[in-house]
Short mmCIF file of C-alpha atoms in Angstrom, two decimals:
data_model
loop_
_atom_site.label_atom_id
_atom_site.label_comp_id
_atom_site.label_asym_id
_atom_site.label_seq_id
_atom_site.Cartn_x
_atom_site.Cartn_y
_atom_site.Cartn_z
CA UNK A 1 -26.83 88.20 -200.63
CA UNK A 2 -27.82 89.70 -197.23
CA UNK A 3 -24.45 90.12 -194.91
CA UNK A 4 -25.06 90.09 -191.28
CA UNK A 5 -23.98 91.92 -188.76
CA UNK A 6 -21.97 94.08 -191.53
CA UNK A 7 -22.20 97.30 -189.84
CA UNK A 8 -19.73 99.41 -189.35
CA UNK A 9 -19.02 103.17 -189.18
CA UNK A 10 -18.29 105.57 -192.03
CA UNK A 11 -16.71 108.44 -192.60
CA UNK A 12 -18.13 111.68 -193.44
CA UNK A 13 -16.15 114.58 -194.86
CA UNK A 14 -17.83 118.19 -195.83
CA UNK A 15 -15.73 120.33 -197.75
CA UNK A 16 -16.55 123.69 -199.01
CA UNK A 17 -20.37 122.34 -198.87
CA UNK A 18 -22.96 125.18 -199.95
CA UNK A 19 -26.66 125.22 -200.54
CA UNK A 20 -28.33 128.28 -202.13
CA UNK A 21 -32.08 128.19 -202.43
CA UNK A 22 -32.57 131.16 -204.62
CA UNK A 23 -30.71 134.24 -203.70
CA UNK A 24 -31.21 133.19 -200.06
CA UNK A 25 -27.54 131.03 -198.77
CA UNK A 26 -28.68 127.98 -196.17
CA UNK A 27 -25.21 126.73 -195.91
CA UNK A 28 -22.24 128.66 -196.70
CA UNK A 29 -18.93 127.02 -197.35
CA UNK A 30 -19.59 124.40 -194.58
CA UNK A 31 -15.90 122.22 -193.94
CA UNK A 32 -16.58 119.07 -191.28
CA UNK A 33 -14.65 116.42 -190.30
CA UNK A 34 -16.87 112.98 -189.11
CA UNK A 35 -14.88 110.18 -187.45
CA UNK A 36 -15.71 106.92 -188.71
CA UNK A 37 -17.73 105.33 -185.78
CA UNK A 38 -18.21 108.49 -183.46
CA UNK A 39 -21.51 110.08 -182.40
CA UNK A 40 -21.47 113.65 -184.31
CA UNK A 41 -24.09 116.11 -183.34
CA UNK A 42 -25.33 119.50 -185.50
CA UNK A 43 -26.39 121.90 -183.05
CA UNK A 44 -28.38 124.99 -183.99
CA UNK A 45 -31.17 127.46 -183.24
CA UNK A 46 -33.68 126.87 -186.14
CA UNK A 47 -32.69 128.48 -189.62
CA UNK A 48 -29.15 128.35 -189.01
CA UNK A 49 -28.32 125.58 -191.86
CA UNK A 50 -28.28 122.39 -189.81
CA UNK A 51 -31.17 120.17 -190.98
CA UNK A 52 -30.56 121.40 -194.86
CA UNK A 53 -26.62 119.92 -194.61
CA UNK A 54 -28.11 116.81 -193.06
CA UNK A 55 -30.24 116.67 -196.22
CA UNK A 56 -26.98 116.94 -198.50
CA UNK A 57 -25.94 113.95 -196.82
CA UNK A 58 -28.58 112.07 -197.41
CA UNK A 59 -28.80 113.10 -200.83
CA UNK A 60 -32.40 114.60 -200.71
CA UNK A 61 -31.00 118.02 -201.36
CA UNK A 62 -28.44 118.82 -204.16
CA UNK A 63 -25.27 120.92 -202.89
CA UNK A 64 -24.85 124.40 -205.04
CA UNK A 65 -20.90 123.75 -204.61
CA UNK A 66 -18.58 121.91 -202.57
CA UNK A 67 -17.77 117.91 -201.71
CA UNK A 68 -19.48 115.37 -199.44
CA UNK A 69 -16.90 112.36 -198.80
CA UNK A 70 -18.36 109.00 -197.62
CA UNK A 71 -15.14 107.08 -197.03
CA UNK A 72 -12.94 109.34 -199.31
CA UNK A 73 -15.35 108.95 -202.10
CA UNK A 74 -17.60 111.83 -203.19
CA UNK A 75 -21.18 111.56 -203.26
CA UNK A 76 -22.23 114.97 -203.78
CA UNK A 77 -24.06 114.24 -207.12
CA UNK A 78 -25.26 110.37 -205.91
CA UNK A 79 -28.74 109.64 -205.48
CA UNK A 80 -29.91 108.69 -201.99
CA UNK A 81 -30.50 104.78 -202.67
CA UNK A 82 -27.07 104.80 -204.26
CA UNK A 83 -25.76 105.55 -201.02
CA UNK A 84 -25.05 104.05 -198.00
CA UNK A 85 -26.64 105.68 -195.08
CA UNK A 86 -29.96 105.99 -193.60
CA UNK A 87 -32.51 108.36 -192.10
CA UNK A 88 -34.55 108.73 -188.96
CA UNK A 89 -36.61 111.89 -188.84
CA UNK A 90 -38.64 113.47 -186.45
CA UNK A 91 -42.01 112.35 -187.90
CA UNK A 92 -41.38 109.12 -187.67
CA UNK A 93 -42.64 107.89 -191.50
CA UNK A 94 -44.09 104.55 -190.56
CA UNK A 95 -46.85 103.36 -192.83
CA UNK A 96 -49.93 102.94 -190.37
CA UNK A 97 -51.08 100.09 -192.22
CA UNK A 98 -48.33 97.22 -191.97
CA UNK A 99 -47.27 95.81 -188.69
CA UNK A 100 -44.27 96.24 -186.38
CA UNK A 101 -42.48 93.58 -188.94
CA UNK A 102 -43.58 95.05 -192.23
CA UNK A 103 -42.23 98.42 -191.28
CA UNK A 104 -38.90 97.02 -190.23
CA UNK A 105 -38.27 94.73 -193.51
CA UNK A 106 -39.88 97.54 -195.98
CA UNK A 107 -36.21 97.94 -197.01
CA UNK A 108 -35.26 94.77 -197.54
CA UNK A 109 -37.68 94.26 -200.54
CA UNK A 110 -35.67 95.59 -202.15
CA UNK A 111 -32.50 93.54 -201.68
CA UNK A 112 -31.39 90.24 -202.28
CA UNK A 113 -32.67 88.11 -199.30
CA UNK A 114 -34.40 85.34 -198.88
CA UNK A 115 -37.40 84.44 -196.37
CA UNK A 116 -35.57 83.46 -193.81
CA UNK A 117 -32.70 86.09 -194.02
CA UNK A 118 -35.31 88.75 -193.65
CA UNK A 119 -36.96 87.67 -190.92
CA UNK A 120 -33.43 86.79 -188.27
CA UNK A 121 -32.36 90.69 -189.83
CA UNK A 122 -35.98 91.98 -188.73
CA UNK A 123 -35.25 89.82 -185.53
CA UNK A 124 -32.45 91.37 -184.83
CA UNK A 125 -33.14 94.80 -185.53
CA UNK A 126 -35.78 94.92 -183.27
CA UNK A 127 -33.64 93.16 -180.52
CA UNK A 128 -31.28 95.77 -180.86
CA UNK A 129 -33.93 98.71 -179.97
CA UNK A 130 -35.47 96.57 -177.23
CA UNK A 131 -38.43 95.86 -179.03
CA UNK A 132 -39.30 91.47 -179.23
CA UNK A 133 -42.75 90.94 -179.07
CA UNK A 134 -44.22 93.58 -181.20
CA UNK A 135 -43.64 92.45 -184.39
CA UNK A 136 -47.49 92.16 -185.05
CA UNK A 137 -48.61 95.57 -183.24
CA UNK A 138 -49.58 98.20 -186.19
CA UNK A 139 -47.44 101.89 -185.28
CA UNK A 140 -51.15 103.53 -183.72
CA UNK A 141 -51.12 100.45 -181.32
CA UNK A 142 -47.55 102.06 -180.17
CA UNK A 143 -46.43 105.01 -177.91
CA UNK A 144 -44.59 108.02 -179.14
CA UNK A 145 -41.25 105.89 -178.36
CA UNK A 146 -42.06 102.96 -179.01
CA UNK A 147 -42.82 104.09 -182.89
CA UNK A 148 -39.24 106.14 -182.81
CA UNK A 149 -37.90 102.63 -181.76
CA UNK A 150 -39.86 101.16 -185.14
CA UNK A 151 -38.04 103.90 -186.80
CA UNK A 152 -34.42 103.27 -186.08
CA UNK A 153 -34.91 99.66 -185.93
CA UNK A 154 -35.99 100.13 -189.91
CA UNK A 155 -33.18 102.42 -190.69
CA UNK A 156 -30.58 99.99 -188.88
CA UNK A 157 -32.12 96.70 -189.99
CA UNK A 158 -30.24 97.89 -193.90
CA UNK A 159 -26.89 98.19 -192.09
CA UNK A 160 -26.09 101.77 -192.99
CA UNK A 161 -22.39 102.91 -192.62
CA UNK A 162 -23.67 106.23 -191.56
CA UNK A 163 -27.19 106.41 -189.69
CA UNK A 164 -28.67 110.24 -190.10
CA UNK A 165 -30.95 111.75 -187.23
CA UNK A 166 -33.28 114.74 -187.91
CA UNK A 167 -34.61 115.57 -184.28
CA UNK A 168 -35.63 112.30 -183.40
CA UNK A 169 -36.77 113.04 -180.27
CA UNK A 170 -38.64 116.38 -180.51
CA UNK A 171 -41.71 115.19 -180.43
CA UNK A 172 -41.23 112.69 -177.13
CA UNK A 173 -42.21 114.02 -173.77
CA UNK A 174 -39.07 115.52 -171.56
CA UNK A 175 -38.66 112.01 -169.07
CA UNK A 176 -38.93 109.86 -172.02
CA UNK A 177 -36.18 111.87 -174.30
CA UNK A 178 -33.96 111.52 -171.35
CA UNK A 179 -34.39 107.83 -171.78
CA UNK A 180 -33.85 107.55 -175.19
CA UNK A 181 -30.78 109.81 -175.05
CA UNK A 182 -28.89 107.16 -173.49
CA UNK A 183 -30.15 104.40 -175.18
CA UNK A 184 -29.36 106.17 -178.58
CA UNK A 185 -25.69 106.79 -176.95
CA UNK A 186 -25.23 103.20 -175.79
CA UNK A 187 -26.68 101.87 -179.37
CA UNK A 188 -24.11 103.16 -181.79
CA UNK A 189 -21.62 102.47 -179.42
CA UNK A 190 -22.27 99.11 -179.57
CA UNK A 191 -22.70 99.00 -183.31
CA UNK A 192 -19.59 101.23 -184.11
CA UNK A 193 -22.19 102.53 -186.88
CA UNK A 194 -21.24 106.55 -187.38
CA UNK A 195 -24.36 108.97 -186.27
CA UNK A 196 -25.21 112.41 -187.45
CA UNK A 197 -27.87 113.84 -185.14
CA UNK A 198 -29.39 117.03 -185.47
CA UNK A 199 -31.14 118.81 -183.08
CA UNK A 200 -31.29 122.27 -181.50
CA UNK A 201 -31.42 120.95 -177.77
CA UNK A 202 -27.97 121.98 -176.16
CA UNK A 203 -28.19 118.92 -173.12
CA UNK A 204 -28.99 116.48 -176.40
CA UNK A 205 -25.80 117.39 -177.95
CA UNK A 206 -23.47 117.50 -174.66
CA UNK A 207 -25.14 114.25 -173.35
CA UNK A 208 -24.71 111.97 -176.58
CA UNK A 209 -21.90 113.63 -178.52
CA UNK A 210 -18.29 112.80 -179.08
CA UNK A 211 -17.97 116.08 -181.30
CA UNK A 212 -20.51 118.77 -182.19
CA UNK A 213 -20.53 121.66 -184.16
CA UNK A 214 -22.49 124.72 -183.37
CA UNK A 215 -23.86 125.63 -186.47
CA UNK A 216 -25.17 129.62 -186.73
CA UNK A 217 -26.20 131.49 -189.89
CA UNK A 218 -25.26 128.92 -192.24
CA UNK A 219 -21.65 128.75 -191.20
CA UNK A 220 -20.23 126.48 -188.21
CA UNK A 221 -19.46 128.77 -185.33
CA UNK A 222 -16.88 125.92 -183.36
CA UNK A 223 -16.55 122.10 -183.57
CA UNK A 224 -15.34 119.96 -181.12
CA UNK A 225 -16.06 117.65 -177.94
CA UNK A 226 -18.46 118.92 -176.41
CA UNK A 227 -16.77 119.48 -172.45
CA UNK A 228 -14.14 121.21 -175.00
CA UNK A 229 -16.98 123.39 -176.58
CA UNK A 230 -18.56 123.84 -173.33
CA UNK A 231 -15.50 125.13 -171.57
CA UNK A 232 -13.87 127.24 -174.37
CA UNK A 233 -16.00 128.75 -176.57
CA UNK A 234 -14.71 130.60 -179.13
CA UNK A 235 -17.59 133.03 -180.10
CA UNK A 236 -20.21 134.87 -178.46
CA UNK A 237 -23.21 132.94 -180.15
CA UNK A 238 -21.54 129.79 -179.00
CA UNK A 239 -20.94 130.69 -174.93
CA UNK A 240 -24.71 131.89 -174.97
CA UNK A 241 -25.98 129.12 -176.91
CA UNK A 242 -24.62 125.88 -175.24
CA UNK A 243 -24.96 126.36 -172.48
CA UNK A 244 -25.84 129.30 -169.87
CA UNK A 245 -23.68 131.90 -169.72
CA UNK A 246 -23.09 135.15 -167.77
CA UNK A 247 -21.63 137.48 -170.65
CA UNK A 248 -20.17 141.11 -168.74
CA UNK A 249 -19.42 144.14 -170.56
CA UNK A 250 -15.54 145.23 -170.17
CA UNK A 251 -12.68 146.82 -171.39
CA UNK A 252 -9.50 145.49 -171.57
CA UNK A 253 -6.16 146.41 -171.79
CA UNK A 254 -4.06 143.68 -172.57
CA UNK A 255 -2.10 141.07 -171.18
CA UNK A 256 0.17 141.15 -168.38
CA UNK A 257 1.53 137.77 -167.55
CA UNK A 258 -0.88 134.83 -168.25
CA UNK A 259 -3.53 136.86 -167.61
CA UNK A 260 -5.77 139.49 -169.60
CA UNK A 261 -6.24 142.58 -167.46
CA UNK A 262 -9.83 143.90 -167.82
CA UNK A 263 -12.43 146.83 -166.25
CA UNK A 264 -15.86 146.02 -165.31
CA UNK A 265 -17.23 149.59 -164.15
CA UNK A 266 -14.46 151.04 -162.47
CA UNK A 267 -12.78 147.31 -161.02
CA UNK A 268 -9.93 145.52 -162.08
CA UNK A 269 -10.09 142.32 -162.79
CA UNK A 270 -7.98 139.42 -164.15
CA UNK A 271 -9.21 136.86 -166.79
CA UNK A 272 -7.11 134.15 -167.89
CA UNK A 273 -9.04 132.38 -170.37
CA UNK A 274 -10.07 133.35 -174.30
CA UNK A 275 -8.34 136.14 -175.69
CA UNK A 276 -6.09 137.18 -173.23
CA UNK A 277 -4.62 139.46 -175.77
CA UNK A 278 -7.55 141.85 -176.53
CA UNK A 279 -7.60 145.23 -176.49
CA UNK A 280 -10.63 147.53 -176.10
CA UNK A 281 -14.12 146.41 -175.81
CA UNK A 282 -15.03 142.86 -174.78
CA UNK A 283 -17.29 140.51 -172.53
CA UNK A 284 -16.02 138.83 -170.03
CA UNK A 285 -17.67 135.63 -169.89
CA UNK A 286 -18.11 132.79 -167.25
CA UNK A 287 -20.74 130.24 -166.16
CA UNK A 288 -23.15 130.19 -163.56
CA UNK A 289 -21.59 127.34 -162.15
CA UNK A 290 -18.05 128.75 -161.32
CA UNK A 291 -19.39 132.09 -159.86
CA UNK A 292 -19.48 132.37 -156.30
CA UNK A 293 -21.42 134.57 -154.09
CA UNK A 294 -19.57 135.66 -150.65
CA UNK A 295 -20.81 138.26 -147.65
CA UNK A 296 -20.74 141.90 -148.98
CA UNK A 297 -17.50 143.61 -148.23
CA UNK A 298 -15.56 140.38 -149.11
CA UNK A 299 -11.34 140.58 -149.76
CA UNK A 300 -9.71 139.29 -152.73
CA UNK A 301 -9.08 140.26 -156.29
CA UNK A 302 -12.32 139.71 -159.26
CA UNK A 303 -14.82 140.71 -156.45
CA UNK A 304 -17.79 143.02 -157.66
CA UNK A 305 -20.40 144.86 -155.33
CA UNK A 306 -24.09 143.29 -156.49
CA UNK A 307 -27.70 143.11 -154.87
CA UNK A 308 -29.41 139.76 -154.88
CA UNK A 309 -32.48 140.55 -157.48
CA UNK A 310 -33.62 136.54 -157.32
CA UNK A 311 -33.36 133.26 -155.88
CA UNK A 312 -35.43 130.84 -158.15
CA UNK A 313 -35.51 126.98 -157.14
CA UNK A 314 -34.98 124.71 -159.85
CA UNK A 315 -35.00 121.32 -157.75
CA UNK A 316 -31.63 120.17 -157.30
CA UNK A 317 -30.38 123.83 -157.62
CA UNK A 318 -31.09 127.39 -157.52
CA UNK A 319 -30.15 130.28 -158.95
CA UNK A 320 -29.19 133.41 -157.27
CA UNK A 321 -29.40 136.03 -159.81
CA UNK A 322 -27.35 139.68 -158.62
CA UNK A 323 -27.51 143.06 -160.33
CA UNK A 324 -23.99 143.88 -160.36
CA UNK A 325 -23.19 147.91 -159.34
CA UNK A 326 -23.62 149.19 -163.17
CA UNK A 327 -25.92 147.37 -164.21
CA UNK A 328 -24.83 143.80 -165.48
CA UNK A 329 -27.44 140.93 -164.06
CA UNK A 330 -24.88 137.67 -163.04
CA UNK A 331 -26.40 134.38 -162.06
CA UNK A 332 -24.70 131.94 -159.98
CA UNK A 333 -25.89 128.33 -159.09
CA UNK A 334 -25.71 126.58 -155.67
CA UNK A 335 -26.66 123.01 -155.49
CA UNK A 336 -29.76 122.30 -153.09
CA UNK A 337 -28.00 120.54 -150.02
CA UNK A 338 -31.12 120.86 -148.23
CA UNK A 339 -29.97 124.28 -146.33
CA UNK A 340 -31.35 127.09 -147.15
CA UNK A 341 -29.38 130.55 -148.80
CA UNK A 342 -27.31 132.32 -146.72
CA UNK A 343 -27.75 135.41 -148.92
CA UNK A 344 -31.50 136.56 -149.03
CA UNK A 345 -33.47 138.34 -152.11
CA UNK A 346 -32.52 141.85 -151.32
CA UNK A 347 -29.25 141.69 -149.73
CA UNK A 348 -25.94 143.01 -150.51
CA UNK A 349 -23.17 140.98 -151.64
CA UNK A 350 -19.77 140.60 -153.30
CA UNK A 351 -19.57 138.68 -156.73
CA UNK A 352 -16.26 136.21 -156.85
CA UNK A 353 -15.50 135.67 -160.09
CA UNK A 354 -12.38 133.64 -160.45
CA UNK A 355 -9.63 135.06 -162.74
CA UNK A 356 -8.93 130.92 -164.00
CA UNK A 357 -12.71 130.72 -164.95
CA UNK A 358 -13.01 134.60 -166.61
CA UNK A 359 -12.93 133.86 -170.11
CA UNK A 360 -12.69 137.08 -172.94
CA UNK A 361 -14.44 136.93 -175.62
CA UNK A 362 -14.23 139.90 -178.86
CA UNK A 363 -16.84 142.08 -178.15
CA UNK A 364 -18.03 141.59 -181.95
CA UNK A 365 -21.70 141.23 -183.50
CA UNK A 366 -22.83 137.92 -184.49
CA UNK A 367 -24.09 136.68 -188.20
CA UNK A 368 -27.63 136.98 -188.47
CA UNK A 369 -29.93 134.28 -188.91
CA UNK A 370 -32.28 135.35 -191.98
CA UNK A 371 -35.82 134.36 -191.32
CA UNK A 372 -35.74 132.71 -194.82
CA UNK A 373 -33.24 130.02 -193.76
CA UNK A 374 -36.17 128.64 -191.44
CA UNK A 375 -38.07 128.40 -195.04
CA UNK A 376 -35.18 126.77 -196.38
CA UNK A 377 -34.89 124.00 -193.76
CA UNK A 378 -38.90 123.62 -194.37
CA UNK A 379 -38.89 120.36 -196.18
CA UNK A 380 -37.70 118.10 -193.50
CA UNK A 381 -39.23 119.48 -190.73
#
């Protein structure tokens, strides 16, 4: 019998989870922790693992090794309709010739419900994603998100504990992804159900997560909340790839007091965030957001000498890009109060950058991202 209203969120659990296609690795020895009801994002440049582990959840790909846990129970080896979560992908996958309705309750054929159970669970689906009234429009008689609304109306309409999201918005224009964002957000919040979202847009992941993990080269870089992520990155790929980030070349020599005491060029500066420890050669890392840019000749410690190489308006901002003395370019960010910049393209000025917002980071090379993984992600693209 057809239960309504019986969703709730699931736990997911990856542990030791690898995928070899070949002698090519697309996930290697991935360990994740899902809360039950929380919005969990998989962020990535493409090839770096994140769609092929989404696929081991599902159960459309076979792990090489390791454990998927759906509620402490291991799934690893289940088929897909044996378990208990759902998929939106990017394409959409309606079939062009049933209605609104039809697409909705293709799932329910195959479950025990009668006439009218199917029809109040197709109701309600598409109440939930703000679609009453189109239950007899075919998908081509739809817009771009309208028909991802079809989709995740047909994926919640067989109350999944876990709902799984392949890029669902890549293919919607930038105003209406905005849109959707939220309403995506402010759905599984209000179903409790547990989302896995996958996408390699950094302001999808930090404006709908409750934890994400940066995913790079088949291995995950950092998880956490994303402000967490965002303010304390813990590798180079992850500060320049959520995110923008102003990455320095330095040399430090250890820590004295809270602080790590670094060179850039020939100043001393103080950083007090990251590995304050370090030794030897290192960025120095910071965001555009927390640099300032004072008159040339300004007094204070973490000042650099820098000419102003840009200004570039971005609508509510700009950015005032400087070529520090040795050659590092640093970009601040100045909101658009309606005044215009005190420092002009050209000019000479000094470079704050605050010792409580300096953040080290090992100077070390990143994993690389084997062309073949993009291959390996192929099929659900």
């Amino acid at each position: 019998m057809y239960a309504p209203r019986a969703m709730a969120g699931g736990e997911v659990q990856l542990v030791d989870l690898v995928k070899r296609f070949g002698e090519f690795t697309a996930v290697a020895g991935v360990n994740l922790d899902m809360p039950s009801g929380e919005f969990f994002s998989l962020l990535g440049p493409s090839g770096c693992g994140k769609t092929t582990t989404l696929r081991m959840i599902a159960g459309f790909e076979r792990p090489t090794s390791g454990r998927i846990l759906l509620d402490g129970e291991d799934v690893a080896q289940t088929p897909p309709h044996r378990r208990n979560v759902n998929t939106v992908f990017q394409s959409y996958a309606l079939f062009p010739h049933l209605n609104v309705a039809d697409n909705v309750a293709f799932g329910l054929k195959y479950k025990k419900v009668t006439k009218a159970e199917r029809a109040a669970a197709v109701a309600e689906a598409l109440s939930l994603v703000q679609l009453t009234g189109f239950e007899k429009r075919k998908p081509g008689q739809l817009s771009g998100g309208q028909q991802q609304r079809v989709a995740l109306a047909r994926a919640l309409v067989l109350r999944p504990r876990v709902l799984l999201l392949d890029e669902p918005l890549g293919a919607l224009d930038a105003r209406l992804r905005k849109d959707l964002q939220v309403e995506l957000k402010t759905l599984q919040e209000s179903l409790g159900i547990t989302f896995v979202f996958v996408t390699h847009d950094q302001e999808e992941a930090l404006t709908m997560s409750d934890r994400v993990a940066v995913m790079n080269g088949g291995r995950v870089e950092q998880s956490g909340p994303p402000q967490y992520i965002y303010e304390e990155p813990a590798t180079l790929f992850v500060a320049d790839f959520l995110g923008v980030s102003n990455l320095v070349p330095a040399e430090a020599s250890g820590r004295v007091g809270a602080a790590c005491m670094l060179k850039i060029g020939d100043v001393p500066m103080r950083a007090a965030q990251g590995s304050v420890d370090a030794r030897g050669s290192v960025k120095a890392m910071i965001r555009p957001e927390r640099v300032r840019i004072e008159d040339q000749g300004a007094l204070g410690e973490n000042r650099l000498p820098g000419l102003v190489e840009h200004l570039v308006f971005l609508g509510s901002f700009r950015e005032v890009r400087v070529r520090l003395l040795g050659g590092a370019l640093v970009t601040a960010v100045q909101a658009n109060d309606g005044t215009e910049s005190v420092h002009a393209q050209g000019s000479a000025v000094s470079v704050h950058l605050p010792a409580e917002s300096l953040r080290v980071l090992p100077d070390v090379p990143e994993p690389a991202v084997e062309a073949e993984a993009e291959a390996a992600e192929a099929p659900a693209s």
